[in-house]
Short mmCIF file of C-alpha atoms and ligand atoms in Angstrom, two decimals:
data_model
loop_
_atom_site.label_atom_id
_atom_site.label_comp_id
_atom_site.label_asym_id
_atom_site.label_seq_id
_atom_site.Cartn_x
_atom_site.Cartn_y
_atom_site.Cartn_z
CA UNK A 282 91.77 75.90 80.17
CA UNK A 283 90.97 79.25 78.53
CA UNK A 284 90.87 81.87 81.42
CA UNK A 285 88.57 84.78 81.18
CA UNK A 286 90.97 87.74 80.64
CA UNK A 287 90.08 91.35 80.61
CA UNK A 288 90.78 93.39 77.32
CA UNK A 289 93.60 95.08 79.14
CA UNK A 290 95.22 91.83 80.17
CA UNK A 291 95.08 90.68 76.60
CA UNK A 292 96.35 93.93 75.29
CA UNK A 293 99.44 93.77 77.51
CA UNK A 294 99.92 90.15 76.71
CA UNK A 295 100.00 90.94 73.06
CA UNK A 296 102.06 94.14 73.34
CA UNK A 297 104.06 93.92 76.53
CA UNK A 298 105.80 97.04 77.62
CA UNK A 299 109.54 97.38 78.49
CA UNK A 300 110.46 93.85 77.39
CA UNK A 301 114.11 92.86 77.08
CA UNK A 302 117.37 92.97 78.89
CA UNK A 303 119.25 96.01 80.28
CA UNK A 304 122.93 96.75 79.97
CA UNK A 305 124.52 97.39 83.36
CA UNK A 306 121.31 97.39 85.42
CA UNK A 307 121.56 98.71 89.12
CA UNK A 308 119.36 95.84 90.32
CA UNK A 309 118.17 92.57 88.94
CA UNK A 310 115.39 90.49 90.32
CA UNK A 311 114.80 86.80 89.38
CA UNK A 312 111.82 84.98 90.76
CA UNK A 313 110.33 81.68 89.85
CA UNK A 314 107.21 79.85 90.48
CA UNK A 315 108.36 76.39 91.63
CA UNK A 316 105.13 74.60 90.59
CA UNK A 317 104.44 75.87 87.07
CA UNK A 318 108.12 76.70 86.47
CA UNK A 319 107.34 80.18 85.15
CA UNK A 320 110.21 82.61 85.59
CA UNK A 321 110.40 86.38 85.66
CA UNK A 322 113.32 88.63 85.52
CA UNK A 323 113.31 92.32 86.14
CA UNK A 324 116.09 94.86 85.65
CA UNK A 325 116.08 98.39 87.18
CA UNK A 326 118.16 101.53 86.73
CA UNK A 327 118.16 103.81 89.66
CA UNK A 328 119.25 107.48 89.89
CA UNK A 329 118.83 109.67 93.01
CA UNK A 330 116.56 107.02 94.50
CA UNK A 331 114.23 107.08 91.54
CA UNK A 332 113.71 104.12 89.17
CA UNK A 333 114.48 105.76 85.79
CA UNK A 334 114.24 102.62 83.66
CA UNK A 335 112.82 99.14 83.92
CA UNK A 336 113.01 96.03 81.70
CA UNK A 337 111.64 92.50 82.14
CA UNK A 338 111.80 89.06 80.65
CA UNK A 339 109.09 86.60 81.53
CA UNK A 340 108.82 83.00 80.65
CA UNK A 341 105.41 82.28 81.67
CA UNK A 342 101.66 82.41 81.25
CA UNK A 343 99.65 85.31 79.85
CA UNK A 344 98.76 86.68 83.31
CA UNK A 345 102.52 86.59 84.36
CA UNK A 346 103.40 88.46 81.15
CA UNK A 347 100.68 91.00 81.45
CA UNK A 348 101.34 91.64 85.20
CA UNK A 349 105.09 92.07 84.58
CA UNK A 350 104.37 94.53 81.79
CA UNK A 351 101.92 96.56 83.83
CA UNK A 352 104.21 96.55 86.88
CA UNK A 353 107.11 97.99 84.85
CA UNK A 354 104.82 100.85 83.79
CA UNK A 355 103.72 101.40 87.39
CA UNK A 356 107.17 101.67 88.91
CA UNK A 357 108.97 103.60 86.20
CA UNK A 358 109.58 107.09 87.59
CA UNK A 359 108.76 106.19 91.05
CA UNK A 360 111.04 106.33 94.12
CA UNK A 361 112.22 103.08 95.65
CA UNK A 362 109.87 103.55 98.56
CA UNK A 363 106.94 104.09 96.32
CA UNK A 364 107.76 101.03 94.13
CA UNK A 365 108.00 98.92 97.22
CA UNK A 366 104.39 99.76 98.02
CA UNK A 367 103.23 98.24 94.73
CA UNK A 368 100.96 95.21 95.56
CA UNK A 369 100.00 92.42 93.24
CA UNK A 370 96.45 93.39 93.87
CA UNK A 371 97.14 96.95 92.56
CA UNK A 372 98.72 95.50 89.44
CA UNK A 373 95.81 93.18 88.85
CA UNK A 374 93.32 96.04 89.42
CA UNK A 375 95.15 98.26 86.92
CA UNK A 376 94.75 95.45 84.41
CA UNK A 377 90.98 95.40 84.90
CA UNK A 378 91.19 92.41 87.20
CA UNK A 379 92.42 88.90 86.78
CA UNK A 380 90.44 85.63 87.00
CA UNK A 381 90.80 84.21 90.50
CA UNK A 382 92.85 81.28 89.38
CA UNK A 383 95.38 83.62 87.94
CA UNK A 384 95.74 85.96 90.91
CA UNK A 385 98.79 84.03 92.18
CA UNK A 386 100.62 84.88 88.81
CA UNK A 387 100.47 88.56 89.79
CA UNK A 388 102.41 87.75 92.95
CA UNK A 389 105.37 86.78 90.72
CA UNK A 390 105.29 90.46 89.35
CA UNK A 391 105.30 91.92 92.83
CA UNK A 392 108.08 89.65 94.03
CA UNK A 393 110.16 90.48 90.82
CA UNK A 394 110.00 94.20 91.66
CA UNK A 395 110.93 93.59 95.26
CA UNK A 396 113.81 91.19 94.22
CA UNK A 397 115.30 93.77 91.90
CA UNK A 398 115.06 96.45 94.69
CA UNK A 399 116.60 93.99 97.14
CA UNK A 400 119.43 93.44 94.75
CA UNK A 401 119.90 97.29 94.26
CA UNK A 402 119.99 97.83 98.07
CA UNK A 403 122.41 95.10 98.59
CA UNK A 404 124.80 96.55 95.94
CA UNK A 405 124.51 100.13 97.25
CA UNK A 406 124.08 99.74 101.03
CA UNK A 407 125.30 96.20 101.61
CA UNK A 408 121.86 95.34 103.22
CA UNK A 409 118.93 93.82 101.35
CA UNK A 410 115.23 94.44 101.77
CA UNK A 411 114.39 93.59 105.44
CA UNK A 412 112.53 90.22 105.58
CA UNK A 413 112.62 89.68 101.81
CA UNK A 414 113.35 86.09 100.86
CA UNK A 415 113.14 85.58 97.06
CA UNK A 416 113.12 81.87 97.38
CA UNK A 417 109.68 82.08 98.97
CA UNK A 418 108.08 82.09 95.55
CA UNK A 419 104.43 81.93 95.16
CA UNK A 420 102.94 78.45 94.57
CA UNK A 421 101.07 77.86 91.27
CA UNK A 422 97.98 75.79 91.74
CA UNK A 423 98.02 73.88 88.55
FE1 FES B 5 102.58 80.11 86.41
FE2 FES B 5 100.86 82.02 85.78
S1 FES B 5 102.81 82.21 86.71
S2 FES B 5 100.57 79.87 85.62
#
């Protein structure tokens, strides 16, 4: 099925920002969608509580790639607290919206950011993000 993607989604899908792996990341988040099998990995570098660099690898649909690309742009240069406020809806809005059947894909991006921060907090403070369970991945509906 061809979904109705906005120009901005297509642009990020064709030219995703911050793709790749990172050497010695301070936090790594890996989340998966158990139904469609799509996987997203996010790497962050943190200095003085600020996310100085972000990279991602996504094996997934166009919406998953576009939302991970957009979310890396939205959290780069932000503090941990600011990055935690990033919602999947804000990412979708920044992309000019997503077709309703693709909204759940954007949840993967929000979860990947949270998983990377959770990992960073565990490494630096010994405690993860309160209440965060990376295994509670979003469910794909097709
Ligand atoms: Fe699986 Fe989009 S994340 S179809």
